[in-house]
Amino acid sequence: MPLILAALLAASAAAAPAKAPPKVPPADADTVKLVEYVLRTPTNELAPETVPPFLEIDPASLPERLRDRYSGKRVELETLAKLSEGKKKPFIRRLGNDAEARCDYEEDDGRKLGIYRSVGFEEIYEDEVVKLSDRTKCTTCEMQEEFTLRMLIVKKKGEKQPTKHYLLHAKDPLFAIVGAIRQGIGTGTNFFGVASGAQCH
């Protein structure tokens, strides 16, 4: 597993969000075989050298039967890398880092929402995001960059207005704070003890 995590951490910084152009050339046979291998192999048994090229694949180039499964596995691997990397960071994650955090909303027709949920993400509410920001001294964008917060704008067919969804992985240290918020627990020492490494400033 350490070799897999090392490969994930190396690849996740370079892997760009999947935003397919209108027309994408179909993946060649070797690429399809790589995807099929990664999809059928348990994460802890993956050959580390297969992870970076897997993360670089444009899902639009794949046969339709593989696209959603590919996207789910990609989210799973990128999230695993982020969680692992986060454990190595100090309690105050952005101490001395004045760079502006990147921020992004993903547009969705409902399929991505299902994909995120299938790999361990859970929905949190906007008022909880506000309270998270207050308690962790992280902006929403910093929670995206430092933790696993995802923001989706979902517009399903037939709906007039899109809806905004916030998702957080259940193993993210921020989720312990969400649980405390839901139970009405304050911000004392014991509170932050269950969420080590969950502050930005």
Short mmCIF file of C-alpha atoms in Angstrom, two decimals:
data_model
loop_
_atom_site.label_atom_id
_atom_site.label_comp_id
_atom_site.label_asym_id
_atom_site.label_seq_id
_atom_site.Cartn_x
_atom_site.Cartn_y
_atom_site.Cartn_z
CA MET A 1 0.00 0.00 0.00
CA PRO A 2 2.83 2.56 0.69
CA LEU A 3 3.99 2.24 -2.93
CA ILE A 4 0.43 2.86 -4.15
CA LEU A 5 0.13 5.94 -1.93
CA ALA A 6 3.45 7.28 -3.18
CA ALA A 7 2.30 6.86 -6.76
CA LEU A 8 -1.03 8.51 -5.98
CA LEU A 9 0.59 11.51 -4.31
CA ALA A 10 2.98 11.98 -7.23
CA ALA A 11 0.22 11.74 -9.78
CA SER A 12 -2.53 13.73 -8.05
CA ALA A 13 -0.68 17.04 -8.33
CA ALA A 14 -0.38 16.66 -12.08
CA ALA A 15 -3.79 15.17 -12.78
CA ALA A 16 -6.18 17.78 -14.18
CA PRO A 17 -9.93 17.74 -13.51
CA ALA A 18 -11.80 15.70 -16.11
CA LYS A 19 -13.26 18.32 -18.48
CA ALA A 20 -13.63 16.69 -21.83
CA PRO A 21 -13.61 18.70 -25.07
CA PRO A 22 -16.59 18.19 -27.39
CA LYS A 23 -14.80 15.57 -29.50
CA VAL A 24 -12.19 13.25 -28.04
CA PRO A 25 -10.36 10.51 -29.97
CA PRO A 26 -11.26 7.04 -28.67
CA ALA A 27 -8.77 5.40 -26.33
CA ASP A 28 -6.53 2.77 -27.84
CA ALA A 29 -6.70 -0.91 -26.85
CA ASP A 30 -3.83 -0.64 -24.33
CA THR A 31 -5.53 2.24 -22.53
CA VAL A 32 -8.79 0.32 -22.31
CA LYS A 33 -6.90 -2.70 -20.94
CA LEU A 34 -5.25 -0.47 -18.31
CA VAL A 35 -8.63 0.87 -17.21
CA GLU A 36 -10.12 -2.62 -17.02
CA TYR A 37 -7.14 -3.79 -14.95
CA VAL A 38 -7.45 -0.94 -12.45
CA LEU A 39 -11.22 -1.36 -12.17
CA ARG A 40 -11.06 -5.06 -11.39
CA THR A 41 -8.06 -4.90 -9.03
CA PRO A 42 -8.39 -4.00 -5.33
CA THR A 43 -6.72 -0.66 -4.66
CA ASN A 44 -4.11 -2.09 -2.29
CA GLU A 45 -3.06 -4.62 -4.95
CA LEU A 46 -2.58 -2.17 -7.83
CA ALA A 47 0.83 -1.96 -9.45
CA PRO A 48 1.99 1.56 -8.48
CA GLU A 49 3.24 2.36 -11.98
CA THR A 50 -0.29 1.97 -13.36
CA VAL A 51 -1.80 4.75 -11.23
CA PRO A 52 -0.35 7.92 -12.87
CA PRO A 53 -1.33 6.96 -16.46
CA PHE A 54 -4.77 5.87 -15.22
CA LEU A 55 -5.41 9.27 -13.64
CA GLU A 56 -4.45 11.08 -16.84
CA ILE A 57 -7.06 9.36 -19.02
CA ASP A 58 -9.92 11.47 -20.37
CA PRO A 59 -13.09 9.53 -19.51
CA ALA A 60 -14.76 10.80 -22.68
CA SER A 61 -12.26 8.72 -24.68
CA LEU A 62 -13.42 5.48 -23.07
CA PRO A 63 -16.24 3.16 -24.14
CA GLU A 64 -19.43 4.31 -22.47
CA ARG A 65 -19.65 1.12 -20.41
CA LEU A 66 -16.46 2.13 -18.57
CA ARG A 67 -16.93 5.87 -18.08
CA ASP A 68 -18.86 6.02 -14.82
CA ARG A 69 -16.80 3.23 -13.26
CA TYR A 70 -13.61 4.97 -14.36
CA SER A 71 -14.78 8.28 -12.86
CA GLY A 72 -15.65 6.59 -9.57
CA LYS A 73 -12.27 4.86 -9.32
CA ARG A 74 -10.48 8.06 -10.21
CA VAL A 75 -12.29 9.97 -7.45
CA GLU A 76 -11.50 7.14 -5.03
CA LEU A 77 -7.77 7.19 -5.86
CA GLU A 78 -7.46 10.98 -5.77
CA THR A 79 -9.30 11.10 -2.45
CA LEU A 80 -7.08 8.39 -0.98
CA ALA A 81 -4.04 10.42 -1.99
CA LYS A 82 -5.43 13.62 -0.47
CA LEU A 83 -6.33 11.93 2.81
CA SER A 84 -2.91 10.31 3.03
CA GLU A 85 -1.13 13.57 2.24
CA GLY A 86 -3.23 15.40 4.83
CA LYS A 87 -2.03 13.11 7.62
CA LYS A 88 1.51 14.36 7.04
CA LYS A 89 0.59 18.03 7.34
CA PRO A 90 0.82 20.08 10.55
CA PHE A 91 -2.26 20.90 12.61
CA ILE A 92 -2.43 24.37 11.01
CA ARG A 93 -2.19 23.30 7.40
CA ARG A 94 -1.64 26.63 5.67
CA LEU A 95 0.69 28.20 8.20
CA GLY A 96 2.97 30.53 6.23
CA ASN A 97 1.13 29.82 2.98
CA ASP A 98 -0.39 33.04 1.64
CA ALA A 99 -1.21 31.70 -1.83
CA GLU A 100 -4.85 31.93 -2.82
CA ALA A 101 -6.55 28.54 -2.76
CA ARG A 102 -8.09 27.24 -5.97
CA CYS A 103 -11.86 26.98 -6.01
CA ASP A 104 -14.11 25.06 -8.34
CA TYR A 105 -17.73 24.02 -8.83
CA GLU A 106 -18.43 20.94 -10.92
CA GLU A 107 -21.45 20.98 -13.19
CA ASP A 108 -23.49 17.81 -13.01
CA ASP A 109 -26.67 16.23 -14.30
CA GLY A 110 -26.90 13.99 -11.25
CA ARG A 111 -24.46 11.27 -12.33
CA LYS A 112 -21.40 12.72 -10.57
CA LEU A 113 -23.40 13.09 -7.38
CA GLY A 114 -24.06 9.35 -7.44
CA ILE A 115 -20.43 8.60 -8.22
CA TYR A 116 -19.16 10.61 -5.25
CA ARG A 117 -21.63 8.94 -2.92
CA SER A 118 -20.58 5.50 -4.17
CA VAL A 119 -16.96 6.04 -3.07
CA GLY A 120 -17.61 7.31 0.45
CA PHE A 121 -18.63 10.95 0.11
CA GLU A 122 -21.57 12.25 2.12
CA GLU A 123 -23.59 15.40 1.63
CA ILE A 124 -23.31 18.26 4.08
CA TYR A 125 -25.42 21.39 4.14
CA GLU A 126 -24.51 24.98 3.37
CA ASP A 127 -24.97 26.14 6.96
CA GLU A 128 -22.60 23.34 8.04
CA VAL A 129 -20.04 24.55 5.51
CA VAL A 130 -20.31 28.04 7.03
CA LYS A 131 -19.79 26.64 10.54
CA LEU A 132 -16.88 24.50 9.31
CA SER A 133 -15.26 27.60 7.87
CA ASP A 134 -15.68 29.44 11.16
CA ARG A 135 -14.34 26.62 13.31
CA THR A 136 -11.41 25.65 11.11
CA LYS A 137 -10.46 29.14 9.87
CA CYS A 138 -10.57 27.72 6.33
CA THR A 139 -12.33 29.38 3.43
CA THR A 140 -14.54 27.17 1.29
CA CYS A 141 -11.83 27.15 -1.38
CA GLU A 142 -9.18 26.17 1.18
CA MET A 143 -11.36 23.27 2.32
CA GLN A 144 -11.39 22.11 -1.30
CA GLU A 145 -7.63 22.36 -1.61
CA GLU A 146 -6.60 21.06 1.81
CA PHE A 147 -9.40 18.57 2.45
CA THR A 148 -11.93 16.62 0.37
CA LEU A 149 -14.75 19.14 0.08
CA ARG A 150 -16.45 19.00 -3.33
CA MET A 151 -19.02 21.42 -4.68
CA LEU A 152 -21.46 20.38 -7.40
CA ILE A 153 -24.04 22.37 -9.30
CA VAL A 154 -26.65 19.81 -10.27
CA LYS A 155 -29.27 20.45 -12.92
CA LYS A 156 -31.35 17.43 -13.83
CA LYS A 157 -33.40 17.18 -17.00
CA GLY A 158 -36.72 18.94 -16.60
CA GLU A 159 -35.67 21.04 -13.59
CA LYS A 160 -35.76 24.82 -14.01
CA GLN A 161 -33.18 25.70 -11.38
CA PRO A 162 -29.92 23.93 -10.55
CA THR A 163 -29.19 22.91 -6.97
CA LYS A 164 -25.92 23.31 -5.12
CA HIS A 165 -24.47 20.31 -3.29
CA TYR A 166 -21.54 20.12 -0.89
CA LEU A 167 -19.87 16.73 -0.41
CA LEU A 168 -17.22 15.59 2.05
CA HIS A 169 -15.56 12.20 2.36
CA ALA A 170 -16.59 10.32 5.49
CA LYS A 171 -12.92 9.70 6.43
CA ASP A 172 -11.97 13.37 6.15
CA PRO A 173 -11.00 14.93 9.52
CA LEU A 174 -13.46 17.70 8.74
CA PHE A 175 -16.26 15.16 8.96
CA ALA A 176 -15.56 14.73 12.68
CA ILE A 177 -16.27 18.45 13.02
CA VAL A 178 -19.48 18.09 11.01
CA GLY A 179 -20.52 15.36 13.43
CA ALA A 180 -19.75 17.63 16.37
CA ILE A 181 -21.73 20.46 14.79
CA ARG A 182 -24.71 18.15 14.34
CA GLN A 183 -24.50 17.14 17.98
CA GLY A 184 -24.16 20.73 19.15
CA ILE A 185 -20.65 20.25 20.53
CA GLY A 186 -18.57 23.39 21.03
CA THR A 187 -15.02 24.30 20.02
CA GLY A 188 -13.06 23.37 23.15
CA THR A 189 -9.96 21.19 23.43
CA ASN A 190 -11.91 17.93 23.31
CA PHE A 191 -13.73 19.12 20.21
CA PHE A 192 -10.56 19.69 18.22
CA GLY A 193 -9.05 16.52 19.64
CA VAL A 194 -11.34 14.49 17.37
CA ALA A 195 -10.28 16.46 14.30
CA SER A 196 -6.50 16.65 14.41
CA GLY A 197 -5.02 18.61 11.55
CA ALA A 198 -8.28 20.32 10.68
CA GLN A 199 -7.37 23.99 10.67
CA CYS A 200 -6.01 26.23 7.92
CA HIS A 201 -4.82 29.32 9.82
#
